Coordinates of C-alpha atoms in Angstrom, one line a residue:
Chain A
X21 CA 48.3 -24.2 -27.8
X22 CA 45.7 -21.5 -26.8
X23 CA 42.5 -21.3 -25.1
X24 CA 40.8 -23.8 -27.6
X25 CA 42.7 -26.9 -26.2
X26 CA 41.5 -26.1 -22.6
X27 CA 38.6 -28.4 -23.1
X28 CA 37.4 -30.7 -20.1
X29 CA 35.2 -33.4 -21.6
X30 CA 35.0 -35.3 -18.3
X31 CA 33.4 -32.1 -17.0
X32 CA 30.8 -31.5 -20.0
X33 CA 31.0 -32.3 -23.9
X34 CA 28.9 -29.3 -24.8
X35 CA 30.9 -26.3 -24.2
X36 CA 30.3 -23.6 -26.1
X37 CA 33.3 -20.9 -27.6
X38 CA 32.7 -17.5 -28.2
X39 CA 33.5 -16.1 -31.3
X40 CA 34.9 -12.3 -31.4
X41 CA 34.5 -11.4 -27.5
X42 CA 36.5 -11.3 -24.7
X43 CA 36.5 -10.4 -20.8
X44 CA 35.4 -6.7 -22.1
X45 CA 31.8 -8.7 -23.0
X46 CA 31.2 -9.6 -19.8
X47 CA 28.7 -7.1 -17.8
X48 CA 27.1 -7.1 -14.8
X49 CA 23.4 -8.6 -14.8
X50 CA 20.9 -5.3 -13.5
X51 CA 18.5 -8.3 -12.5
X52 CA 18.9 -9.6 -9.3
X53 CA 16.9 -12.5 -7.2
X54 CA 17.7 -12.4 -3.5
X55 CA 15.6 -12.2 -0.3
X56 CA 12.7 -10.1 -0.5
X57 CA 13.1 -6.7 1.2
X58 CA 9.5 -7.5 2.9
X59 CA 8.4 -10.6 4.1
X60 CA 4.9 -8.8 5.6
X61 CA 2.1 -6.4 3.9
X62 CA -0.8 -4.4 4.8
X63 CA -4.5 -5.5 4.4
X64 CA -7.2 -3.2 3.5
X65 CA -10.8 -4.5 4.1
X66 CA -12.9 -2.2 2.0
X67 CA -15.8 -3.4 3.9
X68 CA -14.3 -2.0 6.8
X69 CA -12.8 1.4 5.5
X70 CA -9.3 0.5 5.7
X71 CA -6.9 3.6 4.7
X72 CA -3.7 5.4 5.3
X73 CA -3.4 8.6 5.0
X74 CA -0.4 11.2 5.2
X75 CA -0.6 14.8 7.2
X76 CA -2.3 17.6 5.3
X77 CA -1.6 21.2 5.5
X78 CA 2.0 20.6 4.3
X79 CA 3.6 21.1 0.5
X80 CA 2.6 16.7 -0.1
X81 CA 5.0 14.5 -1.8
X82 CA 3.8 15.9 -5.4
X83 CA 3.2 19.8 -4.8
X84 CA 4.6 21.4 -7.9
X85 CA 6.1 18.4 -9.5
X86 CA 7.2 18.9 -13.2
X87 CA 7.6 14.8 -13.4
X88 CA 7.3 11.9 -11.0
X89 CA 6.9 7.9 -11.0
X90 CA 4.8 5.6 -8.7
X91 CA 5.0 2.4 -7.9
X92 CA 3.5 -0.1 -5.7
X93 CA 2.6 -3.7 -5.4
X94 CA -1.3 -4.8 -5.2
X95 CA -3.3 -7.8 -4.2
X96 CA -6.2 -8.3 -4.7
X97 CA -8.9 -9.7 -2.9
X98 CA -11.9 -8.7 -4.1
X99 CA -11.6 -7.0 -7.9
X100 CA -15.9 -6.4 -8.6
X101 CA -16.0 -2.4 -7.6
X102 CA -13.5 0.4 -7.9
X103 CA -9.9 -0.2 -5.9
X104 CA -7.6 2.8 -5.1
X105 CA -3.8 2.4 -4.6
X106 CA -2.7 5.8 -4.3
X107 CA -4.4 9.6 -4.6
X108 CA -4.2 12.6 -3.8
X109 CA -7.3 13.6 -5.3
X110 CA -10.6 15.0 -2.9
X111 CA -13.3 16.5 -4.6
X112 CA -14.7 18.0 -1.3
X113 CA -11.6 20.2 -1.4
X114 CA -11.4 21.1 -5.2
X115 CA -7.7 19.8 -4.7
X116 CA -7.4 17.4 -7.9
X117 CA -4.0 15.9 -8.5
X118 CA -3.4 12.6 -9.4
X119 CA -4.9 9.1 -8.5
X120 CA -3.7 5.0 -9.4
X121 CA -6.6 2.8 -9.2
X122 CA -8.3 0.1 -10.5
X123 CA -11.8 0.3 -11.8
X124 CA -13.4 -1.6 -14.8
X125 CA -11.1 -4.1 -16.0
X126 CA -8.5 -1.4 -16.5
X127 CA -5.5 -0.3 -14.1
X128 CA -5.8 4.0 -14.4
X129 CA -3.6 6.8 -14.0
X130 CA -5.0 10.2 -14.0
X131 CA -3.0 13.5 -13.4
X132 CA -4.0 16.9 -13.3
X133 CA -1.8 19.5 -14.4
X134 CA -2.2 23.5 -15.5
X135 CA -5.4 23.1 -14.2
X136 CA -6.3 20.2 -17.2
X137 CA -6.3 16.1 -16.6
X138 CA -5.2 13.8 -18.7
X139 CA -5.0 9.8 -18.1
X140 CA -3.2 6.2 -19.1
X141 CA -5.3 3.2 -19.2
X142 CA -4.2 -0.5 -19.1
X143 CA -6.3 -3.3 -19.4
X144 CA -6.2 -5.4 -16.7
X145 CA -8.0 -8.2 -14.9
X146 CA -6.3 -9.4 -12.0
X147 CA -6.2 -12.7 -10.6
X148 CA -7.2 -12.4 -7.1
X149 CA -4.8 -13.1 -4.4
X150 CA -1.3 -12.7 -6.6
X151 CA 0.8 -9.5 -5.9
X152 CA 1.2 -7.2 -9.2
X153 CA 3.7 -4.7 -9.3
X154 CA 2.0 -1.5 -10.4
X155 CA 4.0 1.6 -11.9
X156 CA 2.7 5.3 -13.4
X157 CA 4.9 8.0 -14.9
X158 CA 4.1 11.8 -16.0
X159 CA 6.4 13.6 -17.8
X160 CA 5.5 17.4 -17.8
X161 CA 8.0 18.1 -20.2
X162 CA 5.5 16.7 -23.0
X163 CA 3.0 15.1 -21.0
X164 CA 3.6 11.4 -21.3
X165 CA 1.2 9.2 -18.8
X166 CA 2.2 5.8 -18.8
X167 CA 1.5 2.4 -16.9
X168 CA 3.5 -0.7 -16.1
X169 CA 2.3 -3.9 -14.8
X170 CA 5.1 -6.1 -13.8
X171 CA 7.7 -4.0 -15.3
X172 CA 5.9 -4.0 -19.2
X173 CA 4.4 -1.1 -20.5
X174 CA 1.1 -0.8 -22.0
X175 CA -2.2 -0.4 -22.9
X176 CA -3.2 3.6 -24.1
X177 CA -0.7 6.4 -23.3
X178 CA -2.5 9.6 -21.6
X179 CA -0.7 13.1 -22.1
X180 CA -0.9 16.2 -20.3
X181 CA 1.9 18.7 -20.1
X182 CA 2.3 21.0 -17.7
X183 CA 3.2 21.7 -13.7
X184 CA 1.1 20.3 -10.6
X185 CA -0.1 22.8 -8.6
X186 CA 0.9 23.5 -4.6
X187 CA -1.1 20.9 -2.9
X188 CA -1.7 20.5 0.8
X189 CA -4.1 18.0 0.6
X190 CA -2.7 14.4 1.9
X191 CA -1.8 11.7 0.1
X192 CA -4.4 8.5 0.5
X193 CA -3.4 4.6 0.3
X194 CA -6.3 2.6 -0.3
X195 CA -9.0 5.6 -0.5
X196 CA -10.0 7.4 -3.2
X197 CA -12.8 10.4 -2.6
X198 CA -15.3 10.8 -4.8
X199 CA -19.0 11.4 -4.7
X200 CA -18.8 8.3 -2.1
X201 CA -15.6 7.1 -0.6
X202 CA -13.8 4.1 -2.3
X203 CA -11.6 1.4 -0.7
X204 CA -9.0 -1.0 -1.7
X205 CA -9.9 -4.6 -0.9
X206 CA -7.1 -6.8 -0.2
X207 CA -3.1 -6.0 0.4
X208 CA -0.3 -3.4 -0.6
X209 CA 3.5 -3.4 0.2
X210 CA 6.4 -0.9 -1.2
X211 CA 4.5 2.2 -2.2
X212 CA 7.6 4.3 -3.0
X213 CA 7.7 7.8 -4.9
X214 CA 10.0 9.6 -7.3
X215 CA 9.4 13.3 -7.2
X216 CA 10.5 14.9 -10.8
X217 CA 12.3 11.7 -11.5
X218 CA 11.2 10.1 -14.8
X219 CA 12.0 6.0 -14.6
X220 CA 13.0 4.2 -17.6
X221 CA 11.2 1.0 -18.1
X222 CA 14.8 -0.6 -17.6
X223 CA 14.3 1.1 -13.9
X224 CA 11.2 -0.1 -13.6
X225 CA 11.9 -3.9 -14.4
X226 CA 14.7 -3.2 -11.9
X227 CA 12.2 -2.6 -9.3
X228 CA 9.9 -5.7 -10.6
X229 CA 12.4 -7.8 -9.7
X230 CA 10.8 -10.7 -11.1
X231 CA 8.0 -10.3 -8.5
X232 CA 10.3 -9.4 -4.9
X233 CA 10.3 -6.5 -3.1
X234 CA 13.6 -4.8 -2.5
X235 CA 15.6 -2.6 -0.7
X236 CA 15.3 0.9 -2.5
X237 CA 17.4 2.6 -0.1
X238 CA 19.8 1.0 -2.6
X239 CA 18.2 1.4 -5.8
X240 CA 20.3 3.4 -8.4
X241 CA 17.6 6.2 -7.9
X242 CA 16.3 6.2 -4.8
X243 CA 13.1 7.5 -4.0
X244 CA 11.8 10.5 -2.2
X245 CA 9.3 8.7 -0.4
X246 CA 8.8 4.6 0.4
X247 CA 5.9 3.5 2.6
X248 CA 7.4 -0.2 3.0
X249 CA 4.0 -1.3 4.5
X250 CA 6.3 -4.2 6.2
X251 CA 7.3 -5.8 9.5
X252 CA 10.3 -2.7 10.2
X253 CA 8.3 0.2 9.2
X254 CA 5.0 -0.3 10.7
X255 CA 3.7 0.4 14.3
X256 CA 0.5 0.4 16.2
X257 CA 0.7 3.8 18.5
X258 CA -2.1 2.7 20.3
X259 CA -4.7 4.1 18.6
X260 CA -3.5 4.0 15.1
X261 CA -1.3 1.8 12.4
X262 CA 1.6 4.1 11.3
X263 CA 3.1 3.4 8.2
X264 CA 6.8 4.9 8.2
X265 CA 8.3 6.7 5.3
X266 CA 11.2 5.1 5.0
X267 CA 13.1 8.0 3.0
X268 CA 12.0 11.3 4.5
X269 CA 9.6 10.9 7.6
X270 CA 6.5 12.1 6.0
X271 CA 4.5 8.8 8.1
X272 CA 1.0 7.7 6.8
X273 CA -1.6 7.1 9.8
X274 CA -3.9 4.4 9.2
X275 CA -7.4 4.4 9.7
X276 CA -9.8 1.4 10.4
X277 CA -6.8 -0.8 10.8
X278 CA -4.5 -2.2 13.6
X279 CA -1.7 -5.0 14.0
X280 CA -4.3 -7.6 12.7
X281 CA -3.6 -6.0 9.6
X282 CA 0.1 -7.0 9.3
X283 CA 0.0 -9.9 7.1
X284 CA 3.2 -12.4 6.3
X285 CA 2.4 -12.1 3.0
X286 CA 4.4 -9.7 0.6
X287 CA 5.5 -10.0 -3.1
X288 CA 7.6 -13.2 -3.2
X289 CA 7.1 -13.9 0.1
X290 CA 3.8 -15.8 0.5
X291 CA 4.3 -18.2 3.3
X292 CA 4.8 -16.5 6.3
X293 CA 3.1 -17.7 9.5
X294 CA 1.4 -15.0 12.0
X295 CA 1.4 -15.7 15.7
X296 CA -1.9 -15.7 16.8
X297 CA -2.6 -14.9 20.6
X298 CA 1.3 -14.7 21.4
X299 CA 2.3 -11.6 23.1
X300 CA 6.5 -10.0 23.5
X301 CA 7.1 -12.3 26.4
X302 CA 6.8 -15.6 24.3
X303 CA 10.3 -13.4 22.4
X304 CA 12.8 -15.7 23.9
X305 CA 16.0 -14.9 24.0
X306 CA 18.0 -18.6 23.3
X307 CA 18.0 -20.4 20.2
X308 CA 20.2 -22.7 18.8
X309 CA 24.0 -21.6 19.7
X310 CA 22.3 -18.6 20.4
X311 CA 21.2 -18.7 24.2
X312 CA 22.6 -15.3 25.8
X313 CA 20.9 -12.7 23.6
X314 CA 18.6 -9.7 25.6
X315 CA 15.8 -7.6 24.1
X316 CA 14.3 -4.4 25.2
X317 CA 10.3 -4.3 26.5
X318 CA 9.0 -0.9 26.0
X319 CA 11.3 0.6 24.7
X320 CA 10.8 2.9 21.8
X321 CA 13.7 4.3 19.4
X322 CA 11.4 6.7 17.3
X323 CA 9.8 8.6 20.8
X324 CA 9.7 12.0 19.0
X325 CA 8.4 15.1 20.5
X326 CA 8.4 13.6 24.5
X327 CA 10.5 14.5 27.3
X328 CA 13.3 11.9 27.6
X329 CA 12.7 10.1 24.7
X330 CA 13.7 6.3 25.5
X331 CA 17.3 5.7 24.1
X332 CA 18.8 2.6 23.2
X333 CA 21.6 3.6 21.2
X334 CA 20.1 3.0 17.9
X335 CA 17.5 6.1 18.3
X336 CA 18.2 6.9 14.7
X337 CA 17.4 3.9 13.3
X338 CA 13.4 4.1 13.1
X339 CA 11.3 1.2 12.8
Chain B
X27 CA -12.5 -14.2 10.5
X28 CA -14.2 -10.4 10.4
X29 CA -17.8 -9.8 11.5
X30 CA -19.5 -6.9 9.9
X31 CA -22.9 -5.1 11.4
X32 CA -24.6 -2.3 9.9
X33 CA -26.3 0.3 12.4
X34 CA -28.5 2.6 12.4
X35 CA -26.1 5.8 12.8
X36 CA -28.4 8.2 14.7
X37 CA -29.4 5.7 17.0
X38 CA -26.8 3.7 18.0
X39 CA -23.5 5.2 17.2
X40 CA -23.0 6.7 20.6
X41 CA -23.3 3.1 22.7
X42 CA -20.4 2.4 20.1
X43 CA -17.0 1.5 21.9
X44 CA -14.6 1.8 19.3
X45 CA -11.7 0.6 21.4
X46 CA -13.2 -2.6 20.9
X47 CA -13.6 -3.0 16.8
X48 CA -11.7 -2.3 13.8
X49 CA -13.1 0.9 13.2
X50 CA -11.0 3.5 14.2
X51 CA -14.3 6.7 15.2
X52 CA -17.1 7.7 14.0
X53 CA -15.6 9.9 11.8
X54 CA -14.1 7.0 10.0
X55 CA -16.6 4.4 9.5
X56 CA -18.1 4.0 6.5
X57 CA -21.7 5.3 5.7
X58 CA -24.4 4.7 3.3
X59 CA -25.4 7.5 0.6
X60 CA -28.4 8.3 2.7
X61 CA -25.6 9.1 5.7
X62 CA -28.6 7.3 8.2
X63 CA -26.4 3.4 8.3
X64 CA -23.0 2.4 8.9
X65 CA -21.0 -0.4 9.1
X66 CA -18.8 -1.8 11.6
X67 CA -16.2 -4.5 11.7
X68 CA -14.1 -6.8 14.1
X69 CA -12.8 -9.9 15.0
X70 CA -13.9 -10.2 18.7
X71 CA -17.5 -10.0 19.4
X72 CA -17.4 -6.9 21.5
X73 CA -18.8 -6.5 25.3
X74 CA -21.7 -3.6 23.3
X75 CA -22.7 -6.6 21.0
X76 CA -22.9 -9.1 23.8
X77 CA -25.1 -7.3 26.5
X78 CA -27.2 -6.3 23.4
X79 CA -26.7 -2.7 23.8
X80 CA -25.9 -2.2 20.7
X81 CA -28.9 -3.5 17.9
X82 CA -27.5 -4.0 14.6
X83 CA -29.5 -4.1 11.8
X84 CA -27.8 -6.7 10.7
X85 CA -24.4 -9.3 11.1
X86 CA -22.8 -10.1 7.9
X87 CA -19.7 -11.9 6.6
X88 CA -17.1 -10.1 4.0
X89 CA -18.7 -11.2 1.1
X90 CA -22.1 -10.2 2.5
X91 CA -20.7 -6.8 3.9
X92 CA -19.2 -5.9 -0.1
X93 CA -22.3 -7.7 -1.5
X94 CA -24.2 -4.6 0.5
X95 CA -21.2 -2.1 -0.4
X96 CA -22.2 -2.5 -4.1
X97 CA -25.5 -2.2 -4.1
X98 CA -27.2 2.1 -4.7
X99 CA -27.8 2.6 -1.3
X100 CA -23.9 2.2 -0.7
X101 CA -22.1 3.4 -3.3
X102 CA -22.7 4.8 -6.5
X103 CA -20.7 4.4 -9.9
X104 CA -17.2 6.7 -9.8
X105 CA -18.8 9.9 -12.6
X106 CA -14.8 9.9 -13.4
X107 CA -12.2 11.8 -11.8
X108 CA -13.8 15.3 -12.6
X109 CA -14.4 18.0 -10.8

């Protein structure tokens, strides 16, 4: 007897046998499904200017870059004007260097390099309300531009080969400046980056994820910069919505938007309820076999650059 | 729900009390073309709109306030990413 006679029937009649494999067939599935990394997202009211922006007057993410990849996850609420995701690109300063919008039925990715541009286009019109997972890629070596919506390449392949230059200007979430300024309107989660680090488009259905947000921190290539936009890695310092780097510490500052903007809605997480009117003190400490917990009040773990900083132990471990 | 006025920026941006709206400053609200109107948002009437120090020209809803965004005096079509 061998393997053929270990047949259950009470079990199921339709087994199937393999033919020429064995255990050596058997590899491990790159697609995972699990809880999303973020359960919240940022909203951006173009109507009200929403942006973030990161410090200027420092090498940004992208300064002299031979490669990179981008990706981030959009919603839409309003799709009838010109929507930024990400740019570093401010005509007021002469400093052009790449931007990811959306503008005309088309998601576009323009990069500047040796002083030339050169830009993907995808057509796209996006159903409003429904988180899309955005992804551009430059290749210097060559000059590939490419887009991915959901993990799929298409639409028409820009090229430009070359270096970006040194730039100092900052990067800009939701903003793009032009003649007039231009505004996202409606929510984005996970913008992470991948300085000189060409993804595959395996890689980038990786991050897809079918639709969830993960943890990249443990992504075979991690990024060199991750703006969660979520419920760890957001703060109000009281006059302005930081959005942490989760990678390297280069924060955004948002403009135009506070804690109102923190929504409990992030890709594949869409249900999430928002306290309204509750403050720290309705944080209660018991729950079900659970009833001897303590939190701190005022307390603040990422205090930087103040005389004794508060410390409780975890001071490393930055929201 | 977010309530958007326009003002008249010469006029009434200093009897603004941004700790009381969305908008972060002055320096980060957003203007016409013309740079003489700008509009505010926020969720709480505030005190300025109240007393009726502060005139709007006028109160709009979001769809209202991107309805205004599109038109010339607001924005203008993107000439492409050119210098």
């Amino acid at each position: 007897m061998d393997q053929n006679n270990l047949v259950n029937n009470n079990v199921s009649a339709l087994n199937g046998v393999s033919a020429g494999m064995d255990t050596t067939n058997l590899v491990k599935d790159n697609l995972t499904r699990k809880k999303p990394f973020s359960s919240y997202s940022i909203r951006f009211d173009a109507a009200s200017a929403d942006y973030a922006i990161t410090q200027s007057g420092i090498d940004s993410i992208l300064s002299g870059a031979t490669s990179f990849t981008i990706s981030s996850w959009i919603n839409f609420s309003d799709a009838s004007a010109l929507r930024p995701i990400a740019t570093n690109w401010v005509s007021s300063s002469t400093s052009y260097n790449y931007i990811l919008r959306y503008y005309q039925s088309q998601i576009q990715f323009y990069v500047r390099a040796n002083g030339s541009t050169g830009n993907a286009t995808y057509s796209f019109t996006p159903d409003l309300n429904r988180w899309y997972n955005i992804v551009g890629t430059w290749n210097g070596s060559g000059g590939p531009i490419n887009i991915y919506i959901d993990g799929v390449a298409g639409g028409v392949q820009g090229t430009r080969s070359g270096t970006m230059p040194t730039i100092t200007t900052s990067e800009m979430f939701g903003r793009y400046v032009s003649s007039v300024n231009y505004y996202h309107d409606g929510k984005l989660s996970n913008i992470a980056y991948w300085k000189n680090q060409l993804l595959t488009e395996n890689d980038i259905l990786n991050i897809y994820n079918n639709g969830i947000s993960q943890d990249l921190n443990n992504f075979k290539i991690p990024p060199t910069n991750w703006y969660p936009m979520d419920e760890s890695h957001t703060y109000f310092d009281g006059t302005n919505l930081i959005l942490r780097d989760a990678i390297s510490g280069r924060d955004a500052t948002g403009y135009n938007i506070n804690q109102e903007n923190i929504l409990g809605n992030a890709p594949g997480s869409e249900a999430n309820g928002t306290g309204t009117n509750l403050t720290i003190a309705y944080l209660k400490s018991n729950m079900k076999n659970s009833i001897n917990n303590s939190y701190s009040i005022n307390m603040a773990d990422y205090a930087d650059s103040v005389i004794n900083p508060a410390n409780s132990g975890r001071s490393i471990d930055r929201p | 729900m977010t309530t958007y006025i326009v003002i008249d920026i010469d006029t009434q941006t200093k009897l603004i009390d941004f700790s009381q709206i969305n908008t972060t400053s002055s320096q980060t609200m957003i203007r016409n073309v013309a740079n003489t109107q700008a509009m505010l948002s926020y969720q709480i009437t505030p005190s300025f709109i109240t007393n009726g120090r502060v005139d709007p020209i006028s109160t709009l809803d979001h769809d209202q306030a991107l309805a205004l965004l599109a038109t010339p005096e607001w924005t203008q079509p993107d000439p492409g990413p050119e210098e």
